[in-house]
Amino acid sequence: MKKRVTLLIALLMASISYIYAQQLTITGTVTDKGLGDPVIGATILVQGTTNGTVTDMDGKFSLDVSKGDILHISYIGYQPQTIKVDGVQKVYTIQLGEDTQALDEVVVVGFGTQKKVNLTGAVSTVDTKALESRPVAQVGQALQGVVPGLNLSLNNQGGALGNALKVNIRGTGTIGEGSNDAPLILIDGIEGDMNALNPDDIENISVLKDAAASSIYGSRAPFGVILITTKSGKSGKTQVTYNNSLRWSTATNLPDMMDSYTFAKYFNAAALNSAQTVPFNDETIGRIIAYQKGELTTSTIPNSANGMYQFHQLANDNQNWTRNHFKTAFSHEHNVNVSGGTEKLTYFMSGAFMDQGGNMRYGDDDFKRMNASAKINSKVNDWLQVGLSTRFIREELDRPTYANDDPDNTANGIQVGLYYHDISRTWPTMPFKDPNGHYMRNSKIIQIEDGGRYKRRKDIIYTQANVTITPLKDWNIRGDVSLKAEHINKDENLAKVYEWNSKNEPVPMAFAGSYGPGATYAWSSAQDNNLLTTSLYTDYFKSFNKNNFKVMVGFNTELYKQNYVYAKRDDVISDEVPSIDASMGKDYTSANKKEWATAGFFGRLNYDYDGRYLAEINIRYDGSSRFLRDKRWNVFPSFSLGYNIAREAFWEDLSEYVGTLKLRFSWGKLGNQNTKEFYPFYPAQPLGLKNGKYLIGGQQPTTATAPLMVSDLMTWEKITTTNIGFDFGALNNRLTGSFEWYMRKTDDMVGPPEEKSPIIGIDNDKLPRINNAAMQSKGWELALTWNDQIGKVGYTVGFTLADARTKITKYPNDAQIIDRKNSDGNMEYVPYNGRYMGDIWGFETIGIARTDQEMQDHLATTDQSQIGSKWGAGDIMYRDINGDGKITTGSNTVGDPGDRKIIGNETPRYQVGITLGADWNGFDFRAFFQGVCKRDIWLDGNFFWGAVGGGIWQSIGYKEHFDYFRPEGDNMGANLNSYFPRPYFDANATKNQKVQTGYLQNAAYLRLKNLQIGYTLPNQLTSKIGLSKARLFFSGDNLFTISSIFGVFDPEAVGGALGNGKIYPLSRTLSCGVNVSF
């Protein structure tokens, strides 16, 4: 027994001795390869473990390791190194070289690529890792605030499913009639919708902002270009990647209604101020109080006149209708891609599916997107390469007819934004359901649930092929052909809706607008859009004695064709079969075919001397079918210069601190062919289908009217841009940044006819449009990034800031009229020479009169009778700016504005983006803030004011509206220092709701757009289960906002087709998911 124990101890000691023989302590020093200085804080980590250390103030380190370990040495701004421990060497001297990735980074530009260090135009790139890790439904959402000068904002459909953000580069570029200032968005060289892409498929994004960078694309890109390159395969073993995300979204901001008692008192006060009968009598208020105390369980009584249940003045429920209509929505997305290849052939394939649930509680809105793509690149031999790619996208949108904001729906008589307008006007006293369990009529739930559906399906197929021939070294000839085929189907029906009487019997109910009880219809439309793009270009590079030349010439064509068909028929036989074939009423049809084409010859010459002196010249000779033959072709030149001072010999002593300092200048001129109409210079004879005002054979005849006059003098809009900028990299590129200043002039915009018609008998609105307007924008952009490391913690801080202002320099408004009524009867500002876009004219507010005497004292010196009457306590006192003793709008001109002045500007100023990121031992953290530092906005209508002159049916009562003027003795308590004046339901409301300083809103905000925390599992764990990478993440979007705007509004969602704020709310989203590769 003793022998066995002795043997066991001997074996154990031998094992321990063997183990200790394999372990050792190493020491060393990490220095800068170029300067020899110690690198402080460099990380030395045993690969695949958490065993590591950092260098001290002298660049020295000590670490316990084992023979065979792989050491990974890294520090921000340097190229990382790996060293294998051989078990013999115990002292290491490690030299880290400068990381030149920032210098060698290749940026995608027009028809090619360039090293970032050699760029002379205003080009920004997007870190696509931010796209991959941020779970968003659209690419545009992830770009907001990331690139200075790239502006993305909500339109009047707000956060509705499938609604893309508005995009422009460097602010308003044109207000020309029929023109737009949207940038050209190219996906692998063909125009496309970036929001339909699977974000996981994107390899890189470049934003070309000035004319020098975008002029190679000619008249299609006068206001910049967004170039998106999708992923390609890489040689090596096959890799499979799967990503998913699960998302829960709620509205960022939903206003709360007053409780029913407060609402009743508020509405009664407005009625009494307007000398009207109060809407809530004492009996109803008594029932409201009893119901809120729980002493009464019924919330409505039958209407003796028609047998229906009361739902307004005589109802006594206590609902919060805005919140009733919205819910928390669930969405999920799944992406998978496969890539790999050999040196001769690479491939990339991907598929994605997203099911995005909407926030509508009733009627259910839903958006689905399916993506599939495949890309193959083959190096046939040393001089021939070919590539083929295809991409399929399907989008399906499904929502209630009543909440449909499609333009085709608007043509059918249902206003855009009607749903949001109606639910804002719903009273809290209205019951959710009647005593028999049926939805009450004015909640709009009946229309949403039973009134029909709108369905849109969009299919997009991209097919692209390219050939690259290399006859000689540094000479390439490339040919591309691309076809984008888009097919859009829309179907909608209006179904019968019913309310229920007190006998529990269904009664046909009016739907909305002109659709009365029992009205039904079915309509369908189909649209095909096809874009064929071909390009043939060649480039040649030559270098000698530090002189580097690159020349490119080419030819590009585009042919776009559109075919649209629409049909509608009233009186659907059965709502179960909502189709045109199953309808028997009046027919409505329309159809059109359109096309346009462009062709362009282009060239580019790049030169640099030793990376120090840089120059680029671009020229494009462009033609567009949208213009008359003698004005169809035009030449668009640009040039840019650069000077990298840091490459000079005299800068050598400073290169330790600033390694890159490049000055840039560019100038270019472009034309704009992006007109609203395909044929703006050709007269078209309007036709009306069966709309004659008399009958022929018992039928309304089709009519034709005279075409509008068209001027043959019309020509291109011309955009000239000057850009000055600089780029720098300091402290081993730990600190990098850029600054841009630019001036953009848009001349020959198409404006309205001159103020006085030169042709007797012809109204101004019938005169031909001509090139008679101009504008000028000036702005600047700043981008800074700091990357560093403290011990094992790597961190990054990014900051972007941009500002721009646009001024009208020419416009046919000689009288300089400030504002006027538009065709809808609403006031709109009129451009005039010298006006800045977004200027707000208004009165200056003194305050609210606390007593009748205070108002009378004010009126004794300032007559306000021209803007209102019956002034008293609780009304607004305006300042007499021009000193004439009265408040007026004068002649409504700049020269005579009366008592108005410019009180603010609604253009977003100083748009900011802040990125904070860190990583440690597999954990990663990222926070992104986006905001606007300065913006004024005038919010009008019932969403802001509550009670308005439209009466009780157009007024609103949110909690914020309770801060209205109440005199001493008011049974709701006095409120002499109120925010709002006393409310009215008649025309007197308008006297207090003039545009004025007292209610001008500060729409500046800072929003936490995204917060993400992730963890990447260690390699030694994932390798055991056959994975090369596995990451878990949690993410939140729109988590909180700092803003002083009036509480019922979201500062990003202030629009609305039927009034400020009446749009689909923006979403706050929480998500989680996994990213795995094997």
PDB file of C-alpha atoms in Angstrom, residues 229-412:
ATOM      1  CA  THR A 229     -22.263  49.109 -52.954  1.00  0.00           C
ATOM      2  CA  THR A 230     -23.573  45.714 -51.907  1.00  0.00           C
ATOM      3  CA  LYS A 231     -21.445  42.861 -50.633  1.00  0.00           C
ATOM      4  CA  SER A 232     -19.506  40.503 -52.863  1.00  0.00           C
ATOM      5  CA  GLY A 233     -17.947  37.158 -52.108  1.00  0.00           C
ATOM      6  CA  LYS A 234     -14.346  36.822 -50.965  1.00  0.00           C
ATOM      7  CA  SER A 235     -11.969  33.985 -51.724  1.00  0.00           C
ATOM      8  CA  GLY A 236     -11.729  31.417 -48.971  1.00  0.00           C
ATOM      9  CA  LYS A 237     -13.875  28.783 -47.381  1.00  0.00           C
ATOM     10  CA  THR A 238     -17.636  29.069 -47.453  1.00  0.00           C
ATOM     11  CA  GLN A 239     -19.007  31.202 -44.635  1.00  0.00           C
ATOM     12  CA  VAL A 240     -22.623  31.267 -43.502  1.00  0.00           C
ATOM     13  CA  THR A 241     -23.933  34.158 -41.438  1.00  0.00           C
ATOM     14  CA  TYR A 242     -27.334  34.404 -39.762  1.00  0.00           C
ATOM     15  CA  ASN A 243     -28.709  37.498 -38.030  1.00  0.00           C
ATOM     16  CA  ASN A 244     -32.075  38.127 -36.482  1.00  0.00           C
ATOM     17  CA  SER A 245     -33.852  40.698 -34.384  1.00  0.00           C
ATOM     18  CA  LEU A 246     -37.074  40.703 -32.386  1.00  0.00           C
ATOM     19  CA  ARG A 247     -38.604  44.156 -31.892  1.00  0.00           C
ATOM     20  CA  TRP A 248     -41.286  45.744 -29.735  1.00  0.00           C
ATOM     21  CA  SER A 249     -42.343  49.285 -30.628  1.00  0.00           C
ATOM     22  CA  THR A 250     -44.581  51.895 -29.041  1.00  0.00           C
ATOM     23  CA  ALA A 251     -45.392  55.471 -29.981  1.00  0.00           C
ATOM     24  CA  THR A 252     -42.805  58.006 -28.815  1.00  0.00           C
ATOM     25  CA  ASN A 253     -45.424  60.587 -27.908  1.00  0.00           C
ATOM     26  CA  LEU A 254     -49.184  60.229 -27.501  1.00  0.00           C
ATOM     27  CA  PRO A 255     -51.088  63.152 -25.987  1.00  0.00           C
ATOM     28  CA  ASP A 256     -53.502  62.427 -23.152  1.00  0.00           C
ATOM     29  CA  MET A 257     -57.042  63.731 -23.223  1.00  0.00           C
ATOM     30  CA  MET A 258     -58.535  65.700 -20.391  1.00  0.00           C
ATOM     31  CA  ASP A 259     -60.743  63.658 -18.124  1.00  0.00           C
ATOM     32  CA  SER A 260     -64.391  64.012 -19.082  1.00  0.00           C
ATOM     33  CA  TYR A 261     -65.315  66.441 -16.310  1.00  0.00           C
ATOM     34  CA  THR A 262     -62.456  68.814 -17.122  1.00  0.00           C
ATOM     35  CA  PHE A 263     -63.198  68.426 -20.832  1.00  0.00           C
ATOM     36  CA  ALA A 264     -66.858  69.339 -20.313  1.00  0.00           C
ATOM     37  CA  LYS A 265     -65.959  72.414 -18.287  1.00  0.00           C
ATOM     38  CA  TYR A 266     -63.349  73.466 -20.867  1.00  0.00           C
ATOM     39  CA  PHE A 267     -65.796  73.145 -23.760  1.00  0.00           C
ATOM     40  CA  ASN A 268     -68.514  74.934 -21.811  1.00  0.00           C
ATOM     41  CA  ALA A 269     -66.111  77.804 -21.089  1.00  0.00           C
ATOM     42  CA  ALA A 270     -65.275  78.128 -24.794  1.00  0.00           C
ATOM     43  CA  ALA A 271     -68.985  78.120 -25.669  1.00  0.00           C
ATOM     44  CA  LEU A 272     -69.806  80.803 -23.077  1.00  0.00           C
ATOM     45  CA  ASN A 273     -66.929  82.983 -24.308  1.00  0.00           C
ATOM     46  CA  SER A 274     -68.453  82.654 -27.787  1.00  0.00           C
ATOM     47  CA  ALA A 275     -71.998  83.463 -26.551  1.00  0.00           C
ATOM     48  CA  GLN A 276     -73.114  79.947 -27.516  1.00  0.00           C
ATOM     49  CA  THR A 277     -75.198  77.326 -25.727  1.00  0.00           C
ATOM     50  CA  VAL A 278     -73.000  75.113 -23.600  1.00  0.00           C
ATOM     51  CA  PRO A 279     -72.573  71.588 -25.040  1.00  0.00           C
ATOM     52  CA  PHE A 280     -72.752  69.905 -21.603  1.00  0.00           C
ATOM     53  CA  ASN A 281     -75.778  70.631 -19.439  1.00  0.00           C
ATOM     54  CA  ASP A 282     -75.896  70.214 -15.681  1.00  0.00           C
ATOM     55  CA  GLU A 283     -77.582  66.813 -15.938  1.00  0.00           C
ATOM     56  CA  THR A 284     -74.804  65.412 -18.148  1.00  0.00           C
ATOM     57  CA  ILE A 285     -72.083  66.871 -15.930  1.00  0.00           C
ATOM     58  CA  GLY A 286     -73.796  65.246 -12.967  1.00  0.00           C
ATOM     59  CA  ARG A 287     -73.707  61.878 -14.716  1.00  0.00           C
ATOM     60  CA  ILE A 288     -70.034  62.439 -15.651  1.00  0.00           C
ATOM     61  CA  ILE A 289     -69.170  63.056 -11.984  1.00  0.00           C
ATOM     62  CA  ALA A 290     -71.159  60.046 -10.824  1.00  0.00           C
ATOM     63  CA  TYR A 291     -69.560  57.805 -13.442  1.00  0.00           C
ATOM     64  CA  GLN A 292     -66.054  58.904 -12.492  1.00  0.00           C
ATOM     65  CA  LYS A 293     -66.835  58.234  -8.812  1.00  0.00           C
ATOM     66  CA  GLY A 294     -68.142  54.764  -9.674  1.00  0.00           C
ATOM     67  CA  GLU A 295     -71.671  55.663  -8.602  1.00  0.00           C
ATOM     68  CA  LEU A 296     -72.973  55.164 -12.143  1.00  0.00           C
ATOM     69  CA  THR A 297     -72.137  52.225 -14.397  1.00  0.00           C
ATOM     70  CA  THR A 298     -73.839  53.286 -17.624  1.00  0.00           C
ATOM     71  CA  SER A 299     -72.026  55.759 -19.867  1.00  0.00           C
ATOM     72  CA  THR A 300     -74.708  56.554 -22.447  1.00  0.00           C
ATOM     73  CA  ILE A 301     -78.435  56.894 -22.831  1.00  0.00           C
ATOM     74  CA  PRO A 302     -80.693  56.321 -25.854  1.00  0.00           C
ATOM     75  CA  ASN A 303     -81.507  59.231 -28.101  1.00  0.00           C
ATOM     76  CA  SER A 304     -85.271  59.520 -28.089  1.00  0.00           C
ATOM     77  CA  ALA A 305     -85.250  61.188 -31.492  1.00  0.00           C
ATOM     78  CA  ASN A 306     -83.656  58.365 -33.497  1.00  0.00           C
ATOM     79  CA  GLY A 307     -83.247  55.423 -31.146  1.00  0.00           C
ATOM     80  CA  MET A 308     -79.428  55.553 -31.329  1.00  0.00           C
ATOM     81  CA  TYR A 309     -77.177  55.824 -28.300  1.00  0.00           C
ATOM     82  CA  GLN A 310     -75.815  59.238 -27.354  1.00  0.00           C
ATOM     83  CA  PHE A 311     -72.114  59.589 -27.964  1.00  0.00           C
ATOM     84  CA  HIS A 312     -71.243  63.275 -27.472  1.00  0.00           C
ATOM     85  CA  GLN A 313     -72.980  65.918 -25.341  1.00  0.00           C
ATOM     86  CA  LEU A 314     -75.235  63.500 -23.481  1.00  0.00           C
ATOM     87  CA  ALA A 315     -72.700  60.701 -22.960  1.00  0.00           C
ATOM     88  CA  ASN A 316     -70.652  60.415 -19.772  1.00  0.00           C
ATOM     89  CA  ASP A 317     -67.816  57.942 -20.308  1.00  0.00           C
ATOM     90  CA  ASN A 318     -64.185  58.792 -19.483  1.00  0.00           C
ATOM     91  CA  GLN A 319     -61.996  57.554 -22.335  1.00  0.00           C
ATOM     92  CA  ASN A 320     -58.487  58.467 -23.467  1.00  0.00           C
ATOM     93  CA  TRP A 321     -59.065  57.960 -27.176  1.00  0.00           C
ATOM     94  CA  THR A 322     -55.606  58.742 -28.501  1.00  0.00           C
ATOM     95  CA  ARG A 323     -54.115  55.939 -26.449  1.00  0.00           C
ATOM     96  CA  ASN A 324     -57.067  53.685 -27.222  1.00  0.00           C
ATOM     97  CA  HIS A 325     -56.100  53.640 -30.887  1.00  0.00           C
ATOM     98  CA  PHE A 326     -52.437  52.655 -30.534  1.00  0.00           C
ATOM     99  CA  LYS A 327     -50.692  49.617 -29.094  1.00  0.00           C
ATOM    100  CA  THR A 328     -47.291  48.002 -28.650  1.00  0.00           C
ATOM    101  CA  ALA A 329     -46.379  46.270 -31.910  1.00  0.00           C
ATOM    102  CA  PHE A 330     -44.177  43.232 -32.503  1.00  0.00           C
ATOM    103  CA  SER A 331     -41.825  42.818 -35.467  1.00  0.00           C
ATOM    104  CA  HIS A 332     -39.168  40.324 -36.413  1.00  0.00           C
ATOM    105  CA  GLU A 333     -36.450  40.139 -39.055  1.00  0.00           C
ATOM    106  CA  HIS A 334     -34.194  37.310 -40.224  1.00  0.00           C
ATOM    107  CA  ASN A 335     -31.150  37.526 -42.515  1.00  0.00           C
ATOM    108  CA  VAL A 336     -28.908  34.783 -43.836  1.00  0.00           C
ATOM    109  CA  ASN A 337     -26.031  34.988 -46.305  1.00  0.00           C
ATOM    110  CA  VAL A 338     -23.546  32.564 -47.786  1.00  0.00           C
ATOM    111  CA  SER A 339     -20.241  33.664 -49.275  1.00  0.00           C
ATOM    112  CA  GLY A 340     -16.900  32.283 -50.342  1.00  0.00           C
ATOM    113  CA  GLY A 341     -14.958  31.303 -53.412  1.00  0.00           C
ATOM    114  CA  THR A 342     -11.555  30.800 -54.921  1.00  0.00           C
ATOM    115  CA  GLU A 343      -9.050  33.122 -56.547  1.00  0.00           C
ATOM    116  CA  LYS A 344     -10.918  32.609 -59.835  1.00  0.00           C
ATOM    117  CA  LEU A 345     -14.534  32.662 -58.682  1.00  0.00           C
ATOM    118  CA  THR A 346     -16.308  34.299 -55.731  1.00  0.00           C
ATOM    119  CA  TYR A 347     -19.959  34.234 -54.785  1.00  0.00           C
ATOM    120  CA  PHE A 348     -22.355  35.888 -52.364  1.00  0.00           C
ATOM    121  CA  MET A 349     -25.977  34.931 -51.749  1.00  0.00           C
ATOM    122  CA  SER A 350     -28.394  36.320 -49.190  1.00  0.00           C
ATOM    123  CA  GLY A 351     -32.001  36.146 -48.120  1.00  0.00           C
ATOM    124  CA  ALA A 352     -34.006  38.196 -45.652  1.00  0.00           C
ATOM    125  CA  PHE A 353     -37.525  38.383 -44.292  1.00  0.00           C
ATOM    126  CA  MET A 354     -39.052  41.153 -42.190  1.00  0.00           C
ATOM    127  CA  ASP A 355     -42.552  41.232 -40.726  1.00  0.00           C
ATOM    128  CA  GLN A 356     -43.219  44.635 -39.195  1.00  0.00           C
ATOM    129  CA  GLY A 357     -46.350  45.023 -37.132  1.00  0.00           C
ATOM    130  CA  GLY A 358     -47.980  48.433 -36.914  1.00  0.00           C
ATOM    131  CA  ASN A 359     -49.049  50.358 -33.851  1.00  0.00           C
ATOM    132  CA  MET A 360     -52.726  50.606 -34.827  1.00  0.00           C
ATOM    133  CA  ARG A 361     -54.723  48.751 -32.182  1.00  0.00           C
ATOM    134  CA  TYR A 362     -57.758  48.322 -34.412  1.00  0.00           C
ATOM    135  CA  GLY A 363     -57.768  47.357 -38.060  1.00  0.00           C
ATOM    136  CA  ASP A 364     -54.180  46.072 -37.842  1.00  0.00           C
ATOM    137  CA  ASP A 365     -51.564  47.513 -40.180  1.00  0.00           C
ATOM    138  CA  ASP A 366     -48.729  45.300 -41.323  1.00  0.00           C
ATOM    139  CA  PHE A 367     -45.673  45.579 -43.562  1.00  0.00           C
ATOM    140  CA  LYS A 368     -43.646  42.655 -44.896  1.00  0.00           C
ATOM    141  CA  ARG A 369     -40.448  42.673 -46.910  1.00  0.00           C
ATOM    142  CA  MET A 370     -38.624  39.787 -48.543  1.00  0.00           C
ATOM    143  CA  ASN A 371     -35.154  40.137 -50.041  1.00  0.00           C
ATOM    144  CA  ALA A 372     -33.090  37.683 -52.050  1.00  0.00           C
ATOM    145  CA  SER A 373     -29.841  38.381 -53.856  1.00  0.00           C
ATOM    146  CA  ALA A 374     -27.003  36.567 -55.600  1.00  0.00           C
ATOM    147  CA  LYS A 375     -23.732  37.905 -56.936  1.00  0.00           C
ATOM    148  CA  ILE A 376     -20.990  36.029 -58.818  1.00  0.00           C
ATOM    149  CA  ASN A 377     -17.640  37.439 -59.919  1.00  0.00           C
ATOM    150  CA  SER A 378     -15.225  35.449 -62.061  1.00  0.00           C
ATOM    151  CA  LYS A 379     -11.637  36.127 -63.060  1.00  0.00           C
ATOM    152  CA  VAL A 380     -11.645  34.236 -66.342  1.00  0.00           C
ATOM    153  CA  ASN A 381      -7.979  34.949 -67.016  1.00  0.00           C
ATOM    154  CA  ASP A 382      -5.407  37.661 -66.447  1.00  0.00           C
ATOM    155  CA  TRP A 383      -7.174  40.117 -68.744  1.00  0.00           C
ATOM    156  CA  LEU A 384     -10.859  39.277 -68.396  1.00  0.00           C
ATOM    157  CA  GLN A 385     -13.254  39.503 -65.431  1.00  0.00           C
ATOM    158  CA  VAL A 386     -17.024  39.089 -65.542  1.00  0.00           C
ATOM    159  CA  GLY A 387     -19.717  39.619 -62.956  1.00  0.00           C
ATOM    160  CA  LEU A 388     -23.419  38.882 -62.682  1.00  0.00           C
ATOM    161  CA  SER A 389     -25.824  39.823 -59.937  1.00  0.00           C
ATOM    162  CA  THR A 390     -29.537  39.700 -59.362  1.00  0.00           C
ATOM    163  CA  ARG A 391     -31.665  41.029 -56.567  1.00  0.00           C
ATOM    164  CA  PHE A 392     -35.333  40.480 -55.789  1.00  0.00           C
ATOM    165  CA  ILE A 393     -37.383  42.553 -53.361  1.00  0.00           C
ATOM    166  CA  ARG A 394     -41.029  42.150 -52.447  1.00  0.00           C
ATOM    167  CA  GLU A 395     -42.899  44.547 -50.178  1.00  0.00           C
ATOM    168  CA  GLU A 396     -46.440  43.975 -48.948  1.00  0.00           C
ATOM    169  CA  LEU A 397     -48.389  46.663 -47.127  1.00  0.00           C
ATOM    170  CA  ASP A 398     -51.803  46.003 -45.595  1.00  0.00           C
ATOM    171  CA  ARG A 399     -53.848  48.569 -43.693  1.00  0.00           C
ATOM    172  CA  PRO A 400     -57.438  49.819 -43.319  1.00  0.00           C
ATOM    173  CA  THR A 401     -58.949  51.921 -46.068  1.00  0.00           C
ATOM    174  CA  TYR A 402     -59.843  54.616 -43.553  1.00  0.00           C
ATOM    175  CA  ALA A 403     -56.171  55.048 -42.602  1.00  0.00           C
ATOM    176  CA  ASN A 404     -54.809  54.851 -46.124  1.00  0.00           C
ATOM    177  CA  ASP A 405     -52.717  57.828 -47.207  1.00  0.00           C
ATOM    178  CA  ASP A 406     -52.027  56.627 -50.740  1.00  0.00           C
ATOM    179  CA  PRO A 407     -52.494  59.375 -53.380  1.00  0.00           C
ATOM    180  CA  ASP A 408     -54.817  57.077 -55.350  1.00  0.00           C
ATOM    181  CA  ASN A 409     -56.990  56.861 -52.257  1.00  0.00           C
ATOM    182  CA  THR A 410     -57.082  60.653 -52.042  1.00  0.00           C
ATOM    183  CA  ALA A 411     -58.410  60.766 -55.599  1.00  0.00           C
ATOM    184  CA  ASN A 412     -61.304  58.653 -54.357  1.00  0.00           C
TER     185      ASN A 412
END
